Coordinates of C-alpha atoms in Angstrom, one line a residue:
M1 CA 36.7 -2.0 -95.6
I2 CA 40.0 -1.2 -93.8
S3 CA 39.9 -4.7 -92.1
I4 CA 40.0 -6.4 -95.1
A5 CA 42.7 -3.7 -96.2
I6 CA 45.0 -4.6 -93.3
A7 CA 44.8 -8.5 -94.2
L8 CA 45.4 -7.9 -98.2
A9 CA 48.5 -5.7 -97.5
M10 CA 49.4 -9.5 -94.4
L11 CA 48.9 -11.8 -97.4
P12 CA 53.0 -10.8 -98.7
L13 CA 54.4 -11.0 -95.0
A14 CA 52.1 -14.8 -94.3
G15 CA 54.0 -15.7 -98.0
A16 CA 57.5 -15.1 -96.9
A17 CA 57.2 -16.9 -93.6
L18 CA 55.6 -20.0 -95.6
G19 CA 58.9 -19.9 -97.5
A20 CA 61.7 -18.7 -94.3
T21 CA 63.8 -21.1 -93.8
L22 CA 63.0 -21.5 -89.9
V23 CA 65.7 -22.6 -87.4
E24 CA 64.2 -25.3 -85.4
D25 CA 66.7 -25.8 -83.0
V26 CA 70.6 -25.1 -81.8
R27 CA 72.7 -27.6 -80.0
T28 CA 76.2 -26.8 -78.8
W29 CA 78.9 -28.6 -78.6
D30 CA 82.2 -27.7 -76.8
G31 CA 85.3 -30.5 -77.5
P32 CA 88.9 -31.0 -77.1
S33 CA 89.9 -29.5 -81.3
H34 CA 86.7 -28.3 -82.1
T35 CA 83.5 -26.4 -80.6
R36 CA 80.2 -26.8 -82.6
V37 CA 77.1 -25.5 -83.2
V38 CA 74.1 -27.5 -85.5
F39 CA 70.8 -25.4 -86.8
D40 CA 68.6 -27.9 -86.6
L41 CA 66.0 -26.2 -89.7
S42 CA 62.9 -26.2 -91.6
R43 CA 64.3 -26.1 -95.4
A44 CA 67.6 -26.1 -96.8
P45 CA 69.6 -22.6 -95.6
D46 CA 71.1 -20.7 -97.9
H47 CA 74.0 -19.0 -95.6
R48 CA 77.0 -17.1 -95.5
L49 CA 80.2 -18.1 -93.0
F50 CA 82.5 -15.3 -92.3
T51 CA 84.6 -13.9 -89.1
L52 CA 85.3 -10.0 -87.9
T53 CA 88.4 -9.1 -85.2
D54 CA 87.7 -6.5 -83.1
P55 CA 85.6 -7.9 -80.9
H56 CA 86.6 -11.3 -82.7
R57 CA 83.5 -12.6 -84.2
A58 CA 81.5 -15.6 -86.4
V59 CA 78.9 -14.3 -88.1
I60 CA 76.2 -16.4 -90.3
D61 CA 73.5 -15.0 -92.1
L62 CA 70.9 -16.3 -93.0
H63 CA 69.4 -15.5 -96.2
G64 CA 65.0 -15.7 -95.4
G65 CA 65.6 -17.0 -92.6
R66 CA 63.8 -16.9 -89.0
I67 CA 65.3 -17.1 -85.7
S68 CA 63.7 -17.0 -81.9
A69 CA 66.0 -15.0 -80.0
D70 CA 65.3 -16.9 -76.8
Q71 CA 67.0 -20.2 -78.8
V72 CA 70.3 -18.3 -78.7
E73 CA 70.3 -16.3 -75.9
G74 CA 71.0 -18.6 -73.5
I75 CA 74.7 -19.7 -74.7
R76 CA 77.2 -18.8 -73.2
D77 CA 80.9 -19.3 -72.8
E78 CA 81.2 -22.5 -74.9
G79 CA 84.7 -23.2 -76.0
P80 CA 85.8 -19.8 -77.7
I81 CA 82.2 -18.3 -77.8
R82 CA 81.2 -15.7 -75.0
R83 CA 76.8 -15.6 -76.2
V84 CA 74.9 -15.9 -79.0
R85 CA 72.5 -13.4 -80.4
S86 CA 70.5 -12.8 -83.5
G87 CA 68.9 -10.0 -85.3
R88 CA 66.8 -9.5 -88.8
R89 CA 69.5 -8.6 -91.7
D90 CA 67.7 -7.5 -95.1
Q91 CA 65.8 -10.6 -96.0
G92 CA 67.2 -13.2 -93.4
V93 CA 68.6 -13.1 -90.2
R94 CA 71.5 -12.3 -88.9
I95 CA 73.7 -14.8 -86.1
V96 CA 76.7 -13.7 -84.0
L97 CA 78.4 -15.7 -82.3
D98 CA 80.8 -13.6 -80.1
L99 CA 84.4 -15.3 -79.0
D100 CA 86.7 -15.0 -77.3
R101 CA 89.5 -15.5 -79.4
A102 CA 90.5 -15.6 -83.1
V103 CA 88.8 -19.0 -84.3
A104 CA 89.0 -20.4 -87.9
A105 CA 85.3 -21.2 -88.6
E106 CA 83.9 -23.6 -91.2
S107 CA 80.2 -24.5 -91.8
F108 CA 78.4 -27.4 -94.0
T109 CA 74.8 -28.4 -94.7
M110 CA 73.5 -31.9 -93.9
T111 CA 70.2 -33.0 -95.9
P112 CA 67.5 -35.2 -94.0
N113 CA 68.2 -38.8 -93.6
D114 CA 66.9 -41.5 -91.3
T115 CA 67.8 -39.8 -88.0
G116 CA 67.3 -36.1 -89.2
G117 CA 66.2 -33.2 -91.1
H118 CA 67.9 -29.9 -92.7
R119 CA 70.9 -28.6 -90.9
L120 CA 73.7 -26.2 -90.9
V121 CA 76.8 -27.2 -89.1
V122 CA 79.4 -24.5 -88.2
D123 CA 82.8 -25.3 -86.6
L124 CA 84.9 -23.4 -85.1
S125 CA 88.7 -24.6 -84.1
D126 CA 91.5 -22.1 -82.9
P127 CA 93.3 -21.1 -85.9
Q128 CA 96.5 -23.4 -85.1
P129 CA 96.0 -26.6 -83.6
N130 CA 97.1 -28.1 -81.2
T131 CA 98.9 -31.4 -83.0
A132 CA 98.8 -34.0 -80.9
V133 CA 96.1 -36.9 -81.7
R134 CA 94.0 -39.1 -78.7
R135 CA 95.0 -43.0 -79.3
A136 CA 92.4 -44.6 -82.2
P137 CA 90.6 -47.4 -81.0
D138 CA 91.1 -50.2 -82.4
Q139 CA 90.1 -50.7 -85.8
A140 CA 88.8 -54.0 -86.3
A141 CA 86.2 -53.2 -83.0
E142 CA 82.9 -51.8 -84.3
P143 CA 81.8 -49.1 -82.4
F144 CA 79.1 -49.7 -80.0
V145 CA 75.9 -48.1 -81.6
V146 CA 73.4 -46.5 -78.8
A147 CA 69.4 -46.0 -80.8
I148 CA 68.4 -43.5 -78.6
D149 CA 64.3 -42.5 -78.9
A150 CA 62.7 -39.8 -77.7
G151 CA 59.4 -40.8 -77.3
H152 CA 55.7 -39.5 -78.8
G153 CA 56.6 -36.2 -81.5
G154 CA 54.1 -34.8 -84.5
K155 CA 50.5 -35.3 -83.8
D156 CA 50.8 -37.1 -80.4
P157 CA 52.8 -34.5 -77.8
G158 CA 52.2 -37.5 -75.0
A159 CA 52.2 -36.0 -71.1
I160 CA 51.4 -32.1 -71.1
G161 CA 52.8 -30.2 -67.8
A162 CA 50.7 -28.2 -65.6
A163 CA 52.4 -25.1 -67.6
G164 CA 51.6 -26.8 -71.0
T165 CA 55.3 -27.9 -71.6
Y166 CA 54.8 -31.3 -73.8
E167 CA 56.5 -34.2 -73.1
K168 CA 57.4 -34.7 -76.7
G169 CA 59.9 -31.3 -76.6
I170 CA 61.0 -31.9 -73.9
V171 CA 62.8 -35.3 -74.4
L172 CA 63.7 -34.8 -78.2
S173 CA 66.4 -32.0 -76.5
V174 CA 67.3 -34.3 -74.0
A175 CA 67.9 -36.8 -76.7
R176 CA 69.7 -35.2 -79.3
K177 CA 72.0 -33.3 -76.0
L178 CA 72.7 -37.3 -75.0
A179 CA 73.5 -38.1 -79.0
D180 CA 75.7 -34.8 -79.0
R181 CA 77.5 -36.5 -75.8
I182 CA 78.0 -40.1 -76.5
D183 CA 79.2 -39.2 -80.6
A184 CA 82.5 -37.2 -78.8
I185 CA 83.2 -41.0 -77.0
Q186 CA 86.1 -42.6 -79.6
G187 CA 83.9 -46.0 -80.0
L188 CA 80.6 -45.1 -79.3
E189 CA 77.9 -43.9 -81.8
S190 CA 74.6 -42.6 -81.7
V191 CA 71.5 -43.2 -83.3
L192 CA 68.6 -40.6 -83.1
I193 CA 65.1 -43.1 -83.8
R194 CA 63.0 -39.4 -83.9
D195 CA 65.2 -35.9 -84.2
G196 CA 62.2 -33.4 -85.1
D197 CA 58.7 -33.0 -84.3
Y198 CA 56.8 -35.9 -86.1
Y199 CA 55.5 -39.6 -84.8
I200 CA 56.9 -42.7 -85.3
G201 CA 54.8 -45.8 -85.0
L202 CA 56.2 -48.4 -82.5
R203 CA 57.2 -51.3 -85.1
E204 CA 59.0 -48.3 -87.1
R205 CA 61.0 -47.3 -83.8
T206 CA 62.1 -51.1 -83.6
R207 CA 62.6 -51.0 -87.7
K208 CA 64.8 -48.3 -87.2
A209 CA 67.5 -49.5 -84.7
Q210 CA 68.2 -52.7 -86.2
A211 CA 68.5 -51.5 -89.3
A212 CA 71.1 -49.2 -87.5
G213 CA 72.8 -51.8 -86.1
A214 CA 71.8 -50.4 -82.4
D215 CA 74.0 -52.4 -79.5
L216 CA 71.4 -50.4 -77.6
F217 CA 68.4 -48.7 -76.5
V218 CA 67.7 -46.4 -74.7
S219 CA 64.3 -44.7 -74.9
L220 CA 63.1 -41.6 -73.2
H221 CA 60.1 -40.0 -71.4
A222 CA 59.0 -37.5 -68.8
D223 CA 55.9 -39.2 -66.5
A224 CA 52.5 -38.1 -65.5
F225 CA 50.8 -39.0 -62.6
H226 CA 47.3 -37.5 -61.0
D227 CA 48.7 -36.9 -57.8
R228 CA 51.2 -33.5 -58.9
R229 CA 52.9 -34.6 -55.8
V230 CA 54.9 -37.1 -57.2
R231 CA 58.5 -36.8 -58.9
G232 CA 61.7 -38.6 -59.5
S233 CA 63.4 -40.2 -62.7
S234 CA 62.9 -43.8 -62.9
V235 CA 64.2 -46.7 -65.1
F236 CA 62.3 -49.3 -66.8
V237 CA 62.7 -53.5 -68.6
L238 CA 60.6 -55.1 -69.8
S239 CA 58.6 -57.8 -68.2
R240 CA 56.8 -61.0 -68.9
N241 CA 55.1 -61.6 -65.9
G242 CA 53.6 -58.4 -65.5
A243 CA 54.4 -54.8 -63.8
T244 CA 56.6 -55.0 -60.5
S245 CA 54.4 -51.4 -59.0
E246 CA 51.1 -49.6 -60.5
M247 CA 52.5 -47.1 -61.9
A248 CA 54.7 -49.2 -63.7
R249 CA 51.5 -50.4 -65.3
M250 CA 49.6 -47.6 -65.5
L251 CA 53.1 -45.7 -67.5
A252 CA 52.6 -49.0 -69.2
R253 CA 49.2 -48.3 -70.4
R254 CA 48.9 -45.0 -71.2
E255 CA 52.1 -45.2 -73.0
N256 CA 51.1 -48.5 -75.6
R257 CA 48.3 -45.6 -76.4
A258 CA 50.4 -43.7 -78.2
D259 CA 49.8 -46.0 -81.9
R260 CA 46.0 -45.9 -81.2
I261 CA 47.3 -42.1 -81.8
G262 CA 49.9 -43.2 -84.8
G263 CA 46.7 -45.2 -86.7
V264 CA 47.6 -48.1 -85.4
S265 CA 45.0 -50.4 -83.5
L266 CA 46.4 -52.7 -80.8
A267 CA 42.7 -55.0 -80.4
D268 CA 45.1 -57.7 -81.4
K269 CA 47.8 -57.5 -78.9
D270 CA 48.5 -58.7 -75.3
E271 CA 47.0 -55.3 -73.2
Q272 CA 49.8 -55.0 -71.0
V273 CA 51.4 -54.7 -74.3
A274 CA 52.8 -50.5 -73.7
S275 CA 55.5 -47.5 -75.2
V276 CA 59.1 -48.6 -75.4
L277 CA 60.1 -52.2 -74.0
V278 CA 58.9 -55.7 -75.7
D279 CA 58.0 -59.3 -75.1
L280 CA 62.1 -59.5 -76.0
S281 CA 62.6 -63.0 -78.0
R282 CA 65.6 -63.9 -75.3
A283 CA 65.5 -64.0 -71.8
H284 CA 69.7 -63.4 -72.1
T285 CA 68.2 -60.1 -73.7
V286 CA 65.8 -59.2 -70.7
E287 CA 68.7 -59.7 -67.8
E288 CA 70.9 -57.7 -69.8
S289 CA 68.5 -55.0 -69.8
L290 CA 68.4 -55.3 -66.3
D291 CA 72.1 -54.4 -66.0
V292 CA 72.2 -51.4 -67.8
A293 CA 69.0 -49.9 -66.3
D294 CA 70.7 -50.3 -62.5
V295 CA 73.7 -48.7 -64.4
L296 CA 71.7 -45.8 -66.0
F297 CA 69.3 -45.5 -62.7
N298 CA 72.5 -45.6 -60.3
K299 CA 73.8 -42.3 -62.4
L300 CA 70.0 -40.4 -62.3
D301 CA 70.4 -41.2 -58.3
T302 CA 73.6 -39.2 -58.1
L303 CA 71.5 -35.9 -60.1
G304 CA 68.8 -36.3 -57.6
D305 CA 65.3 -37.4 -57.1
V306 CA 64.7 -40.7 -58.2
H307 CA 61.1 -42.0 -57.5
G308 CA 61.2 -46.1 -56.5
T309 CA 63.3 -48.1 -54.6
G310 CA 65.4 -48.7 -58.3
V311 CA 64.9 -50.8 -61.5
E312 CA 61.1 -51.2 -62.6
Q313 CA 59.9 -54.1 -65.3
A314 CA 56.4 -53.5 -67.0
G315 CA 55.3 -54.7 -70.7
F316 CA 56.6 -52.3 -72.5
A317 CA 55.9 -52.5 -76.4
V318 CA 57.9 -50.5 -78.8
L319 CA 60.7 -52.9 -78.9
K320 CA 59.1 -56.2 -79.9
S321 CA 61.1 -58.8 -81.6
L322 CA 64.1 -56.5 -80.6
D323 CA 67.5 -59.2 -79.4
M324 CA 69.6 -56.2 -77.4
P325 CA 69.5 -55.0 -74.6
S326 CA 66.5 -52.1 -74.3
V327 CA 65.8 -49.6 -71.3
L328 CA 62.7 -47.1 -70.9
V329 CA 63.9 -43.9 -68.9
E330 CA 61.0 -41.4 -67.4
L331 CA 63.4 -38.4 -66.8
A332 CA 61.2 -36.6 -64.6
F333 CA 57.6 -35.9 -63.3
I334 CA 56.5 -33.8 -66.2
S335 CA 53.3 -33.6 -64.1
N336 CA 54.7 -32.0 -60.8
P337 CA 55.3 -28.5 -60.7
E338 CA 58.8 -27.6 -60.1
E339 CA 59.9 -30.6 -62.2
E340 CA 58.0 -29.4 -65.4
R341 CA 60.1 -25.7 -64.8
R342 CA 63.8 -28.4 -64.0
L343 CA 63.1 -30.3 -67.5
K344 CA 63.0 -26.7 -69.5
S345 CA 66.1 -25.9 -68.1
S346 CA 68.8 -26.5 -70.4
S347 CA 70.9 -26.7 -68.2
Y348 CA 68.8 -29.2 -66.3
Q349 CA 69.0 -31.1 -69.7
H350 CA 72.1 -31.1 -69.4
Q351 CA 72.7 -33.2 -66.6
L352 CA 70.5 -35.0 -67.6
A353 CA 72.0 -35.7 -70.6
R354 CA 75.6 -36.2 -68.7
G355 CA 74.2 -38.4 -65.9
L356 CA 72.9 -40.6 -68.9
T357 CA 76.1 -41.2 -71.2
E358 CA 78.2 -41.8 -67.9
G359 CA 76.2 -44.6 -67.4
V360 CA 76.2 -45.7 -71.0
R361 CA 79.6 -45.4 -70.9
A362 CA 80.1 -47.0 -67.7
Y363 CA 77.6 -50.4 -69.2
V364 CA 80.1 -50.6 -72.0
E365 CA 83.4 -50.9 -70.3
Q366 CA 82.1 -53.2 -68.4
T367 CA 81.1 -55.6 -71.3
R368 CA 83.1 -54.2 -74.3
P369 CA 86.7 -53.2 -73.1
A370 CA 88.5 -53.7 -75.4
L371 CA 86.9 -50.5 -76.8
A372 CA 89.2 -48.6 -75.2
L373 CA 86.9 -45.9 -75.4
S374 CA 88.4 -42.4 -74.7
G375 CA 87.5 -39.0 -74.7
G376 CA 83.7 -36.9 -74.2
D377 CA 85.2 -34.8 -72.1
E378 CA 84.3 -30.9 -71.7
E379 CA 87.1 -28.2 -71.4
Y380 CA 87.0 -24.1 -70.2
R381 CA 88.9 -21.5 -70.3
V382 CA 88.8 -19.9 -67.2
R383 CA 88.2 -16.4 -67.8
P384 CA 88.7 -13.3 -65.5
G385 CA 85.6 -12.8 -62.5
D386 CA 85.6 -16.5 -62.9
T387 CA 84.4 -18.8 -59.8
L388 CA 84.5 -22.5 -59.1
S389 CA 81.1 -22.7 -57.8
D390 CA 79.8 -20.1 -61.1
I391 CA 81.5 -22.6 -63.4
A392 CA 80.3 -26.2 -61.5
Q393 CA 76.2 -23.9 -62.7
R394 CA 77.1 -22.8 -65.9
H395 CA 78.5 -26.5 -66.5
A396 CA 75.4 -28.3 -64.7
V397 CA 78.3 -30.3 -62.6
S398 CA 78.8 -29.8 -58.5
V399 CA 81.9 -28.1 -57.6
S400 CA 83.2 -31.8 -56.0
E401 CA 83.3 -32.9 -59.4
L402 CA 85.1 -30.3 -60.4
R403 CA 87.8 -30.3 -58.3
R404 CA 88.4 -34.5 -58.4
A405 CA 88.5 -34.0 -62.0
N406 CA 90.8 -31.2 -61.9
E407 CA 92.7 -32.1 -58.8
L408 CA 92.3 -29.2 -56.6
A409 CA 92.8 -28.7 -53.1
G410 CA 90.3 -26.0 -53.2
S411 CA 88.7 -23.9 -55.1
T412 CA 90.9 -20.8 -56.1
I413 CA 90.9 -21.3 -60.0
V414 CA 93.3 -18.9 -61.7
A415 CA 92.4 -17.2 -65.3
G416 CA 93.6 -18.5 -68.7
H417 CA 93.7 -22.1 -67.3
T418 CA 91.6 -24.7 -68.6
L419 CA 90.0 -26.6 -66.4
R420 CA 88.6 -30.2 -67.5
I421 CA 84.3 -30.8 -67.2
P422 CA 83.3 -34.3 -65.8

């Protein structure tokens, strides 16, 4: 009887949870004019935003909301945001942004569309922003559109790490960070093929990229191998004549099974056809894919281990009939325990997104010089007690890169000065 009574007492709580607005992810971006915080939500939000002084804070009350503390505890020193904390408040949750100065705070909501679900966007800017504006690119030049495909999703978890980490979640997190960085550069525009934990068939990924008018398709994955010692990033493009290595052949077979999970038969398709890059219709598209893949591989090589000696080729499938440069990036081996830990780190995810953004930018500057790309760099205001090495670690860049970007001869920095984060 006691257990029945407890179960009955918990029913209202279960009902409340089912009707809650769940915070599924939190993303930040710090730009030259404002700092943006994006909350990915399970449903349309009922919220209130206001600011407080002494000390400075921006407060979001999310009625009926639910958030996990670990979703915000890693957010530190993003523009005016010193840290973010959350707690239960009345019938929902209160999210507090502790700030280092007074700001103007605005919010708006976004409804589900082809690239994402419900979102609450909070923008923080200086009350009297600098009136200087960046030179706009040639209005006649259309933006270069990058389709970012987070592999797997929903019922298809992808590879699973030794500690139980799902590939689908890692690549989605990196994809979102990459999209934020791409969108911060004038002349570039991102399209997220998948912006939630749901499955999309291989052909549908192709159609979404085509419908968006994408100029480049980048598919993100996290590799797995039976030997857990294998590590490093890889970049693949289509091969018309088979794979360039046994690893590439195994990867193509594994990724190709994703469509079986999604309920699509592969019986009428060539055995080589796999999960991302496909029998493209024009030979020159393969050559262009190799060009951008070389740039991305070299950028990843500067971040850490890469697998193999260069770009590999395999018979991937999701981009059939897609006449655009297309690459598949294996970010790391999730089957390697050390790399699994790194992939779960927000700092390393930002590092990967930054490297991929640099690669995309370098490729576009080579092929579309008329776009005159601008922006994209982050800025950080030095606080008392900061060291150059601490700032470098926090933003996943090297000390030498910080020195070079800010023309510093040594490691001496002054509180109140602004550093450019490359």
